[in-house]
Every structure is written in structure tokens, then in C-alpha cells.
Coordinates of C-alpha atoms in Angstrom, one line a residue:
M1 CA 29.3 39.6 9.0
I2 CA 28.5 36.0 10.4
R3 CA 30.5 33.2 10.4
A4 CA 29.3 30.6 8.3
D5 CA 29.6 26.9 8.5
K6 CA 30.9 26.2 4.8
T7 CA 32.0 28.2 1.8
F8 CA 31.7 26.0 -1.4
V9 CA 34.1 27.4 -4.2
N10 CA 35.3 26.5 -7.8
A11 CA 32.2 24.9 -8.7
N12 CA 30.0 25.4 -11.9
I13 CA 26.9 26.0 -10.0
Y14 CA 23.6 26.4 -12.1
T15 CA 21.2 27.9 -9.5
M16 CA 17.7 26.9 -11.7
E17 CA 16.1 30.4 -11.3
K18 CA 16.5 31.1 -14.7
P19 CA 18.1 29.4 -18.2
G20 CA 21.7 29.7 -18.1
E21 CA 22.4 31.2 -14.6
R22 CA 25.3 30.3 -13.0
A23 CA 27.4 31.2 -9.7
E24 CA 31.1 30.0 -8.9
A25 CA 30.8 29.9 -5.1
A26 CA 28.3 29.4 -2.2
V27 CA 28.2 30.2 1.5
V28 CA 26.1 27.8 3.8
Y29 CA 25.0 29.1 7.5
R30 CA 22.6 26.8 9.6
G31 CA 21.4 24.6 6.7
E32 CA 20.5 27.7 4.2
F33 CA 22.3 29.6 1.7
V34 CA 23.1 32.7 2.6
F35 CA 25.5 33.6 -0.5
V36 CA 25.4 32.6 -3.7
G37 CA 27.6 34.3 -6.5
D38 CA 31.4 35.2 -7.2
A39 CA 34.7 33.7 -5.5
E40 CA 35.9 36.8 -4.8
E41 CA 32.7 37.4 -2.2
A42 CA 32.2 34.5 -0.9
L43 CA 35.6 34.1 0.6
K44 CA 35.0 37.5 2.3
Y45 CA 32.8 35.4 4.8
P46 CA 34.6 33.6 8.2
T47 CA 33.7 30.0 8.0
R48 CA 34.3 27.3 9.4
E49 CA 35.3 25.0 6.6
T50 CA 36.2 25.5 2.9
V51 CA 35.4 22.9 0.3
D52 CA 36.8 22.9 -3.4
L53 CA 34.2 21.5 -5.7
G54 CA 37.2 20.9 -8.4
G55 CA 35.1 23.0 -11.1
K56 CA 32.3 20.3 -10.7
T57 CA 28.4 20.8 -11.9
V58 CA 26.3 21.6 -9.2
L59 CA 22.4 21.5 -9.0
P60 CA 19.9 21.7 -6.3
G61 CA 19.3 18.3 -5.2
F62 CA 16.5 16.5 -7.4
T63 CA 13.0 16.0 -6.0
D64 CA 10.7 12.5 -6.8
T65 CA 7.5 14.2 -6.9
H66 CA 5.7 10.7 -7.1
I67 CA 7.1 7.3 -5.3
H68 CA 6.1 4.8 -3.1
L69 CA 8.7 4.7 -0.8
I70 CA 8.1 1.6 1.2
S71 CA 6.7 -0.2 -1.7
D72 CA 9.9 0.5 -3.4
C73 CA 11.9 -0.8 -0.9
Q74 CA 9.8 -3.8 -1.1
R75 CA 9.9 -4.3 -4.6
K76 CA 14.1 -4.4 -4.2
D77 CA 13.4 -7.7 -2.2
R78 CA 10.9 -9.2 -4.8
A79 CA 12.0 -11.3 -8.2
E80 CA 13.1 -9.2 -11.0
L81 CA 10.5 -10.3 -13.9
G82 CA 10.9 -6.9 -16.4
G83 CA 13.3 -9.1 -18.4
A84 CA 11.0 -12.1 -19.1
Q85 CA 9.7 -12.9 -22.6
S86 CA 8.0 -15.6 -22.2
I87 CA 5.4 -17.3 -19.6
A88 CA 7.9 -20.4 -19.2
E89 CA 10.9 -17.8 -18.5
I90 CA 8.3 -16.4 -15.6
V91 CA 7.9 -19.9 -14.0
Q92 CA 11.7 -20.4 -14.4
I93 CA 12.5 -17.1 -12.4
M94 CA 9.9 -17.6 -9.9
K95 CA 11.3 -21.4 -9.5
D96 CA 14.7 -19.9 -8.9
Y97 CA 13.5 -17.3 -6.5
A98 CA 11.5 -19.7 -4.1
E99 CA 14.4 -21.9 -3.6
K100 CA 16.7 -18.9 -2.1
S101 CA 13.8 -17.5 -0.8
D102 CA 12.3 -18.0 3.1
G103 CA 9.5 -15.6 2.9
E104 CA 5.8 -17.0 3.0
W105 CA 4.5 -15.8 0.1
L106 CA 6.9 -15.7 -3.4
T107 CA 6.6 -12.6 -4.8
G108 CA 7.7 -11.3 -8.3
A109 CA 7.9 -7.6 -9.4
N110 CA 8.0 -5.7 -12.9
L111 CA 6.0 -7.7 -15.3
H112 CA 5.6 -6.6 -18.6
I113 CA 2.9 -7.8 -20.9
E114 CA 4.5 -6.4 -24.0
N115 CA 7.5 -8.4 -23.6
I116 CA 6.0 -12.0 -23.3
A117 CA 5.5 -13.8 -26.3
E118 CA 2.3 -15.2 -25.3
G119 CA 1.1 -11.2 -25.5
R120 CA -0.9 -12.5 -22.2
F121 CA -0.1 -13.0 -18.7
P122 CA 0.2 -16.3 -16.8
N123 CA -2.8 -18.0 -15.0
R124 CA -3.1 -19.4 -11.6
Y125 CA -2.7 -22.7 -12.9
E126 CA 0.6 -21.8 -14.9
L127 CA 1.7 -20.1 -11.6
D128 CA 0.7 -23.3 -9.4
E129 CA 3.8 -24.5 -11.4
I130 CA 6.0 -22.8 -9.3
S131 CA 4.3 -24.2 -6.1
K132 CA 0.8 -25.5 -5.2
E133 CA 1.7 -25.3 -1.2
R134 CA 3.0 -21.5 -1.1
P135 CA 1.1 -18.8 -2.4
V136 CA 2.6 -16.8 -5.4
I137 CA 1.8 -13.0 -6.4
L138 CA 3.1 -11.3 -9.6
F139 CA 2.8 -7.6 -10.0
S140 CA 2.6 -6.2 -13.2
Y141 CA 5.3 -2.9 -13.6
C142 CA 2.4 -0.2 -13.4
L143 CA 0.8 -2.2 -10.3
H144 CA -2.3 -1.8 -11.3
I145 CA -2.5 -6.0 -12.1
Q146 CA -1.4 -8.5 -10.0
I147 CA -1.4 -12.3 -10.9
V148 CA -2.2 -15.0 -7.9
N149 CA -1.9 -19.0 -8.2
S150 CA -4.4 -21.0 -6.9
E151 CA -3.1 -21.1 -3.0
G152 CA -2.8 -17.4 -2.9
L153 CA -6.3 -16.5 -4.1
R154 CA -7.6 -18.8 -1.8
R155 CA -6.0 -17.2 1.1
G156 CA -7.1 -14.0 0.0
G157 CA -10.8 -15.2 -0.5
I158 CA -11.2 -14.5 -4.2
V159 CA -12.8 -18.3 -5.2
R160 CA -15.7 -19.4 -7.2
G161 CA -19.0 -17.1 -6.6
F162 CA -16.8 -14.1 -5.7
K163 CA -18.2 -11.0 -7.0
P164 CA -16.2 -7.8 -7.2
E165 CA -17.8 -4.6 -6.6
I166 CA -17.0 -2.9 -10.1
E167 CA -17.0 -5.5 -13.0
G168 CA -13.6 -6.4 -14.4
L169 CA -11.3 -5.9 -11.4
V170 CA -11.4 -9.9 -10.9
E171 CA -11.0 -12.2 -14.2
F172 CA -13.0 -15.2 -14.5
F173 CA -12.5 -18.7 -16.3
D174 CA -15.4 -19.7 -18.4
D175 CA -16.5 -22.2 -16.0
G176 CA -16.5 -19.6 -13.6
E177 CA -13.4 -19.9 -11.9
P178 CA -11.2 -16.9 -11.0
N179 CA -8.2 -17.0 -13.5
G180 CA -5.6 -15.5 -11.1
I181 CA -5.6 -12.1 -12.6
I182 CA -6.9 -8.9 -10.1
R183 CA -6.8 -5.3 -10.7
E184 CA -6.7 -2.0 -9.1
D185 CA -7.6 -1.7 -5.2
M186 CA -8.4 -5.6 -5.2
Y187 CA -4.6 -6.0 -4.0
A188 CA -5.2 -3.7 -1.2
R189 CA -8.6 -4.6 -0.2
Y190 CA -7.6 -8.7 0.0
F191 CA -4.2 -9.3 -0.4
S192 CA -1.6 -6.6 1.0
D193 CA -2.2 -7.5 4.8
L194 CA -1.3 -11.3 3.9
V195 CA 1.9 -10.2 1.3
E196 CA 3.5 -7.6 3.2
R197 CA 4.0 -8.7 6.6
N198 CA 7.4 -7.5 6.1
V199 CA 6.1 -4.1 7.2
T200 CA 3.6 -4.9 9.6
T201 CA 6.1 -4.1 12.3
T202 CA 8.2 -1.1 13.4
K203 CA 11.4 -3.3 13.3
G204 CA 10.6 -4.7 10.0
R205 CA 9.8 -1.5 8.3
Q206 CA 12.4 0.5 9.3
A207 CA 15.3 -2.4 8.2
L208 CA 13.8 -2.4 4.6
L209 CA 14.0 1.6 4.8
R210 CA 18.0 1.7 6.3
K211 CA 18.5 -1.0 3.4
Y212 CA 17.6 0.6 0.2
M213 CA 17.0 4.4 1.3
H214 CA 20.7 5.0 0.0
D215 CA 19.7 4.0 -3.0
Y216 CA 18.0 7.2 -3.8
T217 CA 20.9 9.3 -2.4
A218 CA 23.1 8.0 -4.8
R219 CA 20.5 9.1 -7.7
G220 CA 20.9 12.7 -6.3
I221 CA 17.6 12.6 -4.6
T222 CA 17.2 15.1 -1.8
S223 CA 13.3 15.0 -1.7
V224 CA 10.8 12.5 -1.8
Q225 CA 6.7 12.7 -2.2
A226 CA 5.9 9.7 -1.2
F227 CA 2.1 8.7 -1.8
S228 CA 1.1 5.5 0.5
A229 CA 0.4 2.2 -1.3
L230 CA -0.3 0.1 1.9
A231 CA -3.8 -0.6 3.0
D232 CA -3.1 -0.7 6.4
N233 CA -1.6 2.7 7.6
P234 CA -2.9 6.2 5.4
L235 CA -0.2 8.1 6.1
E236 CA 2.8 5.3 5.2
Y237 CA 3.9 4.7 8.7
V238 CA 4.7 8.5 9.1
D239 CA 6.1 7.9 12.8
E240 CA 9.0 5.7 11.3
Y241 CA 10.1 8.3 9.7
F242 CA 10.3 10.9 12.6
E243 CA 12.1 7.5 14.7
L244 CA 14.7 7.5 11.5
D245 CA 15.3 11.3 12.0
R246 CA 15.6 11.2 15.4
V247 CA 18.4 8.9 15.5
G248 CA 19.9 10.6 12.1
E249 CA 19.3 8.1 9.7
L250 CA 17.1 9.4 7.1
P251 CA 19.1 11.0 4.3
L252 CA 16.2 12.4 2.4
R253 CA 13.3 14.9 3.4
V254 CA 9.7 13.4 2.9
T255 CA 6.6 14.4 2.2
I256 CA 3.8 11.7 2.8
N257 CA 0.8 11.9 0.8
S258 CA -2.2 10.0 1.8
S259 CA -4.6 7.4 0.4
G260 CA -6.9 7.2 3.6
P261 CA -10.0 8.2 4.3
L262 CA -9.5 12.0 6.2
D263 CA -10.8 10.8 9.0
E264 CA -8.0 8.1 9.7
A265 CA -5.2 10.3 8.4
Y266 CA -3.7 11.3 11.6
R267 CA -2.2 15.0 11.4
A268 CA -3.5 14.9 7.5
V269 CA -3.2 19.2 7.2
S270 CA -0.7 20.0 4.6
G271 CA 2.2 21.4 5.6
F272 CA 2.3 19.9 8.9
G273 CA 5.8 19.0 10.2
N274 CA 9.1 20.6 9.6
D275 CA 11.4 21.0 6.8
K276 CA 12.8 17.0 6.9
I277 CA 9.1 15.6 7.0
R278 CA 5.5 17.1 6.2
I279 CA 2.2 16.0 5.6
G280 CA 1.0 16.3 1.7
A281 CA -1.7 15.9 -0.1
K282 CA -5.1 13.9 -0.2
K283 CA -5.0 11.3 -2.7
L284 CA -7.6 9.9 -4.9
F285 CA -8.2 8.0 -8.2
S286 CA -10.1 8.5 -11.2
D287 CA -9.4 5.5 -13.4
G288 CA -6.7 2.9 -13.8
S289 CA -3.9 2.6 -15.7
L290 CA -2.9 3.0 -19.4
N291 CA -1.0 -0.8 -20.0
A292 CA -3.9 -2.4 -18.1
R293 CA -6.0 -1.1 -20.6
A294 CA -7.8 0.4 -17.4
A295 CA -7.8 4.1 -17.8
A296 CA -11.0 5.6 -19.0
L297 CA -10.6 6.9 -22.2
F298 CA -13.5 8.8 -24.6
E299 CA -13.2 6.3 -26.9
P300 CA -12.1 2.4 -27.2
Y301 CA -8.6 1.0 -26.9
S302 CA -7.4 0.5 -30.6
D303 CA -6.6 -3.3 -29.3
D304 CA -9.8 -3.9 -27.3
P305 CA -12.5 -2.6 -29.4
G306 CA -15.3 -3.0 -26.9
N307 CA -13.3 -1.4 -24.0
V308 CA -13.3 2.0 -22.9
G309 CA -11.4 1.3 -19.7
L310 CA -12.4 1.8 -15.8
V311 CA -13.9 4.5 -13.8
V312 CA -12.8 4.0 -10.1
N313 CA -14.4 7.2 -9.0
T314 CA -17.4 9.1 -10.8
Q315 CA -16.7 13.0 -10.6
E316 CA -19.2 13.3 -8.1
E317 CA -17.6 11.0 -5.6
I318 CA -14.2 12.8 -6.2
F319 CA -15.9 16.0 -5.7
K320 CA -17.3 15.6 -2.7
V321 CA -14.1 14.0 -1.0
A322 CA -11.7 16.8 -2.6
K323 CA -14.2 19.2 -1.5
E324 CA -13.9 17.9 2.4
A325 CA -9.8 17.7 2.3
Y326 CA -10.4 21.1 0.7
Y327 CA -12.0 22.2 3.7
F328 CA -9.4 20.0 5.9
G329 CA -7.1 22.1 5.0
C330 CA -5.1 19.2 2.6
D331 CA -3.7 19.7 -1.0
V332 CA -5.6 17.1 -3.4
A333 CA -3.9 14.9 -5.8
I334 CA -6.0 12.7 -7.9
H335 CA -4.5 10.1 -10.3
A336 CA -6.0 10.6 -13.7
I337 CA -4.4 8.4 -17.1
G338 CA -7.1 8.8 -19.6
D339 CA -8.4 11.6 -21.5
R340 CA -11.9 10.6 -20.0
G341 CA -10.1 10.2 -16.4
I342 CA -8.7 13.5 -16.9
D343 CA -11.8 15.0 -18.1
I344 CA -13.6 13.5 -14.8
V345 CA -10.8 15.2 -12.8
I346 CA -10.9 18.6 -14.5
G347 CA -15.1 19.0 -13.7
A348 CA -14.5 17.8 -9.8
I349 CA -12.1 20.4 -9.5
E350 CA -14.3 23.3 -11.6
K351 CA -16.9 22.5 -9.1
V352 CA -14.6 22.4 -5.9
L353 CA -13.4 25.6 -6.9
E354 CA -17.2 27.1 -7.7
E355 CA -18.3 26.1 -4.4
T356 CA -15.2 28.0 -2.7
G357 CA -16.0 31.2 -4.4
Y358 CA -12.7 31.0 -6.6
S359 CA -12.9 33.0 -9.9
D360 CA -10.2 33.1 -12.7
E361 CA -11.5 36.3 -14.1
G362 CA -8.7 38.5 -15.6
V363 CA -6.4 35.7 -14.9
A364 CA -5.7 33.4 -18.2
S365 CA -4.3 36.7 -19.6
S366 CA -1.7 38.1 -17.3
G367 CA 1.1 36.3 -18.4
P368 CA 3.8 35.2 -17.0
L369 CA 5.7 36.8 -13.6
D370 CA 8.7 38.8 -14.8
D371 CA 11.3 36.9 -12.6
E372 CA 10.4 33.5 -14.2
P373 CA 10.6 31.6 -17.3
D374 CA 7.6 31.4 -19.3
G375 CA 5.7 28.0 -18.3
F376 CA 6.9 27.8 -14.8
R377 CA 3.5 28.1 -13.3
S378 CA 0.1 29.3 -14.5
A379 CA -1.2 32.3 -14.1
A380 CA -4.0 30.8 -12.5
A381 CA -1.9 28.6 -10.3
R382 CA 0.0 31.9 -9.6
K383 CA -3.0 33.8 -8.0
Y384 CA -4.3 30.6 -6.5
S385 CA -0.9 30.3 -4.6
G386 CA -0.2 31.1 -0.8
Q387 CA -2.0 29.7 2.1
Y388 CA -5.1 28.0 -0.3
P389 CA -4.3 24.3 -0.7
R390 CA -3.3 23.1 -4.2
F391 CA -4.5 20.3 -6.8
R392 CA -2.5 18.0 -8.4
I393 CA -3.7 15.6 -11.3
I394 CA -1.3 12.6 -11.1
H395 CA 0.1 11.3 -14.4
T396 CA -2.1 13.3 -16.9
Q397 CA -1.3 11.1 -19.5
L398 CA -3.1 11.8 -22.3
V399 CA -4.7 14.6 -23.2
T400 CA -6.5 14.5 -26.8
R401 CA -9.1 17.5 -26.3
R402 CA -8.1 21.0 -26.9
E403 CA -10.7 22.3 -24.7
Q404 CA -9.0 20.3 -21.7
I405 CA -6.1 22.1 -22.3
E406 CA -8.0 25.7 -22.3
R407 CA -9.8 24.4 -19.1
L408 CA -6.9 23.5 -17.3
K409 CA -5.4 27.1 -18.2
R410 CA -8.0 28.2 -15.8
L411 CA -7.4 26.1 -12.9
P412 CA -4.7 25.9 -10.0
V413 CA -3.3 22.9 -11.0
I414 CA -0.3 21.2 -11.0
L415 CA 0.3 18.0 -13.6
D416 CA 2.8 15.4 -11.8
M417 CA 4.1 13.6 -14.4
Q418 CA 6.7 10.9 -15.3
P419 CA 9.0 11.3 -18.1
I420 CA 10.4 8.1 -17.2
F421 CA 7.4 6.2 -18.7
V422 CA 8.1 7.5 -22.3
R423 CA 10.0 5.0 -22.9
N424 CA 7.8 1.6 -22.1
W425 CA 5.4 3.2 -25.4
Y426 CA 7.4 3.8 -28.5
T427 CA 6.7 0.2 -29.4
I428 CA 3.0 0.0 -28.3
A429 CA 1.1 3.2 -28.4
D430 CA 0.2 2.8 -31.9
E431 CA -1.4 -0.6 -31.4
R432 CA -3.1 0.5 -27.8
I433 CA -4.4 3.8 -28.8
G434 CA -3.8 4.3 -32.7
P435 CA -1.3 6.9 -34.1
E436 CA -3.8 10.0 -34.0
R437 CA -4.4 9.6 -30.0
K438 CA -0.8 9.0 -29.0
K439 CA 0.1 12.5 -30.2
G440 CA -1.4 13.5 -26.7
L441 CA 0.8 10.8 -24.9
F442 CA 3.3 12.4 -22.3
A443 CA 2.3 15.7 -24.2
F444 CA 5.2 17.7 -22.3
R445 CA 6.0 20.7 -24.5
T446 CA 2.1 21.2 -25.3
L447 CA 1.2 21.6 -21.5
I448 CA 4.3 23.8 -20.9
D449 CA 3.8 26.0 -23.8
N450 CA 0.0 26.5 -22.3
G451 CA 1.4 27.9 -19.2
L452 CA 0.8 25.4 -17.3
L453 CA 3.3 23.7 -14.3
L454 CA 4.6 20.0 -14.8
T455 CA 6.6 18.2 -12.2
G456 CA 8.7 14.9 -12.7
G457 CA 8.4 11.9 -10.7
S458 CA 9.0 8.2 -11.2
D459 CA 5.9 6.5 -9.5
A460 CA 8.6 3.8 -8.5
P461 CA 8.3 0.7 -8.0
V462 CA 6.4 1.3 -11.2
E463 CA 9.6 2.4 -12.7
T464 CA 12.9 3.4 -11.6
A465 CA 13.6 6.6 -9.1
D466 CA 16.3 8.1 -11.2
P467 CA 15.8 11.7 -12.2
L468 CA 18.9 12.1 -14.4
L469 CA 17.3 9.1 -16.8
G470 CA 13.7 10.8 -16.3
I471 CA 15.6 14.4 -17.7
Q472 CA 16.9 12.3 -20.5
I473 CA 14.3 10.7 -21.6
A474 CA 11.8 14.3 -21.4
V475 CA 14.7 15.9 -24.0
T476 CA 15.2 13.7 -26.2
R477 CA 12.1 11.1 -26.1
K478 CA 14.1 7.8 -26.5
T479 CA 15.1 5.1 -24.5
A480 CA 18.5 5.1 -23.2
A481 CA 19.4 2.8 -26.0
G482 CA 18.0 6.1 -28.4
E483 CA 15.1 4.0 -29.5
P484 CA 13.1 4.9 -31.6
P485 CA 15.8 7.1 -33.6
E486 CA 13.2 10.1 -34.3
G487 CA 11.7 10.4 -31.1
F488 CA 8.8 9.5 -29.5
V489 CA 6.1 12.1 -30.4
P490 CA 9.5 14.5 -30.8
E491 CA 7.4 17.3 -31.0
E492 CA 6.6 17.2 -27.0
A493 CA 10.3 17.4 -26.4
L494 CA 11.6 19.6 -23.7
S495 CA 15.1 21.8 -23.4
V496 CA 17.3 20.4 -20.6
F497 CA 16.3 23.3 -18.7
E498 CA 12.8 22.6 -18.3
A499 CA 13.2 18.8 -17.6
A500 CA 15.6 19.8 -15.0
S501 CA 13.2 22.1 -13.7
L502 CA 10.5 19.2 -13.6
Y503 CA 12.8 17.7 -10.6
T504 CA 14.0 21.0 -8.7
R505 CA 12.1 24.1 -8.8
N506 CA 8.4 23.3 -10.0
A507 CA 8.9 19.9 -7.8
A508 CA 9.1 22.3 -4.4
Y509 CA 5.8 24.1 -5.6
C510 CA 4.1 20.7 -5.3
T511 CA 4.3 20.9 -1.7
H512 CA 4.1 25.0 -0.9
E513 CA 8.2 25.2 -0.4
E514 CA 8.9 27.3 -3.7
D515 CA 10.6 29.6 -1.0
R516 CA 12.3 26.9 0.9
K517 CA 13.7 24.6 -1.8
G518 CA 14.0 23.6 -5.7
T519 CA 17.0 26.8 -6.3
I520 CA 20.3 27.8 -5.3
K521 CA 19.5 31.2 -3.8
I522 CA 20.1 32.9 -0.6
G523 CA 17.3 31.9 1.6
R524 CA 16.6 28.4 0.3
L525 CA 17.8 25.5 2.0
A526 CA 21.5 24.2 1.0
D527 CA 20.4 20.5 -0.5
F528 CA 22.5 20.2 -4.1
I529 CA 24.5 17.8 -5.8
V530 CA 27.4 18.0 -7.5
L531 CA 27.9 15.7 -10.6
D532 CA 31.0 14.1 -12.8
R533 CA 29.5 16.2 -16.1
D534 CA 27.8 19.4 -17.4
I535 CA 24.5 18.1 -18.2
F536 CA 23.6 20.8 -20.1
E537 CA 26.4 20.7 -22.4
V538 CA 26.9 16.6 -22.7
D539 CA 25.2 15.0 -25.9
P540 CA 21.6 14.6 -24.3
L541 CA 21.7 11.1 -24.8
E542 CA 24.8 11.1 -22.2
I543 CA 22.8 12.5 -19.4
A544 CA 21.6 9.3 -17.8
A545 CA 25.6 8.4 -17.5
T546 CA 25.9 11.6 -15.1
Q547 CA 27.5 10.2 -12.0
V548 CA 26.6 12.2 -8.7
V549 CA 29.5 12.3 -7.0
Q550 CA 28.8 14.2 -3.5
V551 CA 24.8 15.0 -2.2
Y552 CA 24.3 17.7 0.5
L553 CA 21.4 17.7 2.5
G554 CA 20.9 21.7 4.7
G555 CA 25.2 21.8 3.9
E556 CA 26.0 18.7 5.4
R557 CA 27.5 15.8 3.0
I558 CA 25.3 12.3 3.2
R559 CA 27.6 9.6 2.8
Y560 CA 26.1 6.6 1.1
I561 CA 26.4 3.0 0.1
P562 CA 24.1 1.9 -2.5
S563 CA 22.5 -1.3 -2.0
A564 CA 23.2 -4.4 -4.3
T565 CA 20.3 -3.9 -6.3
E566 CA 21.5 -0.6 -8.0
S567 CA 22.8 -0.8 -11.5
N568 CA 24.7 2.5 -11.5
P569 CA 26.0 3.4 -7.9
Q570 CA 28.5 5.7 -7.0

């Protein structure tokens, strides 16, 4: 019998292998579980250390399946505008920020148009009240809109006579002057190199990561699937993560997904790397965001009758790049929010698979595997797993047509969703898309009941990287304050097991690691968290109040001190 590194006893372990499956002890050797079961058997293993967990609840470590990691760290250094209720308040917050900021650009984040009394974003001239000499840029909470003052526009080259490639990406006053509002990739193309000087050096990037990465550990996150959000580096500085790991300062496992061109994505073959850092998917876009009225819809926005959103890439454009990525060996992750945007992506994936000889004949009726709960993975995805690249549809926010679900069921797709988004929609959905279409917004229950695989992320810095809050919202369909009382489209709520699966077992499947992590089982990496309460037993509205009291990565405890920006550090 091996001599184990650690034996954990007196624990309430939820393995996440199946609903309700528990153990009271686990044994770890060389970073993996070698035994999971009862204490009597566990204590038969010779061990270097025995850890008594005091009867506390244990879960697999959480994975955030959609985060812009460096950008989220940057956001923590910006002025917080999430609570601003008027343009005057925005200006005052930014003036206060300007007094203590020595940065070249004055930056504000998390701006919600729905909170602003005027019902609109400020314009360039209103931002000039903050400063006419220093450039100012504000980021909407969805990150698909930025608002820039006159000096910032001048530096970015967005001036009178500028013509964006896609109409609507830059807004203008009636006199032809840009009004300060830009959308989608305008920021990446014209401003990111100017604004993000704090990540243009190795020293600056590593300082930013060191400052804030323990915030994610404090939320129970042991793995992240990071998506590049920086124009100048398609792999979000993968070498920086390797360097942090080399010196023992990387408290997470990181999968890096690239928005850059394939020929620029150094080593971008899905799965390249190791258990700590690996390459993930090639990312594409079909449309914009619903908050910015830029998600592509079949029918116009209810509060903007002439607008059906933006198509960022056509079906043919997505098909060409997705096919290239597929043959290159990359998984493919495609942003799609509106029902028409989702339809574009479904069509592109269907065409890629048709050209590669994939067939779903006889798959749809095969049912779930015997050892998996219903709805863990679609039959098509099970058949098409293994060494083949996988397809992810990011957000899948608004599904309004039954035939879309039927088409999705036939495809090997993962639906990469963000339960935490639900809390922002209960007050505006009827106005934005109408009472009928809102039934298809964040349709978790419908999608799972149709055998589709859902995962859970935050899209931070769009939202807070907090899996426990995401689980609570997926279960209750309510804000942390319990609004609305009946829940937002309550028939789409999940069980606690289903919601927790989004951030554990299902999340591992995204990166071909379902045999390495996501559950507590012999042979899996010993990544787990210890909680101060049992989230399966408490009132669902108390799940987000759960404190993460210990975090283990590969069986080693991660010691962490969250930054001052965290609202519930532990």
C-alpha cells in the first residue's frame, strides 16, 4: 500500500458524481485522490499527514468557464460606477477618482444604463466636465459599450468624418461629431493599446495578477477558463502564467482561450500545456450584447422598434474560421446572445460538421449514459467526445424557437452560460424584449431537460466571479435580495446539484478534463474547497452567504489574502 501525502477525515464530501453521493474521507497522493469513501478504510492508508475537516462540507473546486482574467484584475483598479444613478453622479464619482489617480487615462467600470435616471449614457461633452486635459473612458457593465471624452476620442482617432466598417459601432451627433459612444471591437482596435499601458510590460502584468488572483481563490475558484480581451496578445500573455507558476505564485489552474487570428496564436492547439496551464478554444463572435441592444434578434427590440441588433460575423465568416480552427486542432467557442445570433452559430457548426463527415444518425434517441445523471451531456456530445475538438456557444442567452433546441440536440455543443446575469434582467426584460420572448431568456431548465450540457461562468469583469452567487441565482432565479419574489421566469430554475454541476463536473468537460477534475473521485486532481455550511441543506437564498474556509489545489492548501476590493473575503 502506498504512503499517502494527506488523509482528510471527518468531512461531509459531496463527490458531484451523482446527486446526493457523499463520502466522509479522502486520501491524496501526488496531487490526486487515491481513495474516496468511509473513514475506517481511509485510515488504513499510511500517511504523512491527517487533516480533520471538522465535519464541514467539501465540494470539488469551482471552475469559472468564462472570465477575462487580466481585464478583471484591471477592472478592480478602475472607478466603480455600478451604483451610479445619474449622469451628475457619474461625473462626480469620476472627479473624485481623478484626484487620487495618477494614471494617464481616467477609467470607470460597470456602468448600468438601466440605473441612470436620464435613461441614456453620458456623452463626450458631459465627460469633458471630468477633465478636458486628461482622456476619460467609461466601460458599460457588459463591456460592449465604452464612452469617451473629447480628449480620448482625439487620441483614438475617432473624429468628425470617421466611418466605422459596420454602421452603428460609433455614434454621432446630428452635426456629424462623434458623441463619445463606441461599441463592440472599436475599443480593441482604437483604444486598448492607449488605455491599458499597465499591462504593456511584464512587470506591470505580473504585479496586477499577484495583486488580485487570490480574490478568485477566496471565492472557491480553483480553475479558470480565461478568454483574451486584449488586442495585442491573442493568448493573454500565456508566458506570464507560466512564469508565475514557475516561482510558485499561481494559485489557479488556467486554460487560455484565444480571440486572436490562428496564425498569431502561438502554440494554440487545444490541450497543449499541463495540468496547471493549457491552451483552450479559438473564440469568435456572432453578435453583440442584449444590454447594448446589439445582440442579433429575429424581431426588433421592443424598446427600439427599428433595431434588430448587430451581426458581427456572418454565418459564412464564422464557418470559415471555425473550420480552420477545427482542422488546426482547436476547440471553437463562439459568442452568441440573441436568437438570430444563436441561429447563425448553429448553422455555422452544422456546416463545419457536414464538411468533416460528422453524423448524428441514431444518436438523439440513445439517452443518457447509465452512470451519468439525466442531462449531464447530450447524446451527440457523448458520441463526439474524445480527441475531437469541441464546440462551445458562449452565453446562449435568448432561445425563442423550438427548432433551435432540436438542432442543438443533434450537435456536439457545450452551452457556456452565466447564471449571475439573471439578476440584471428582471426589471428590464419586458421592456427590452417583451413578455413572450423573455420566456426564452436564460432557459436553463428547458435546455438541460433537452439533454444539453450547460456550464457556469461569470464573464468577469462584466459580472463578479462568484460561483456560489451563480449557483444561488440559478436555483432561485432571484437577486441576492430575493427579487422578484416569484423569481424571474421561475420555471427555468435548477436544482442545487444541477447548478453546482455547472461550475464543477460540467465545467471540466469544456476543456477535455472530465477525467481529471470536476468531481471527487479516485484518479481526479485533488482540487477541492471546504465550506462553512452545506449548500444542499440551507435555504437557497443563503447559498451566496456561504464562506469558503479552505481551498486545496492538488491536495495542497492555498493560503490567501483577498484584496480590499472583495466584498466578502475569507
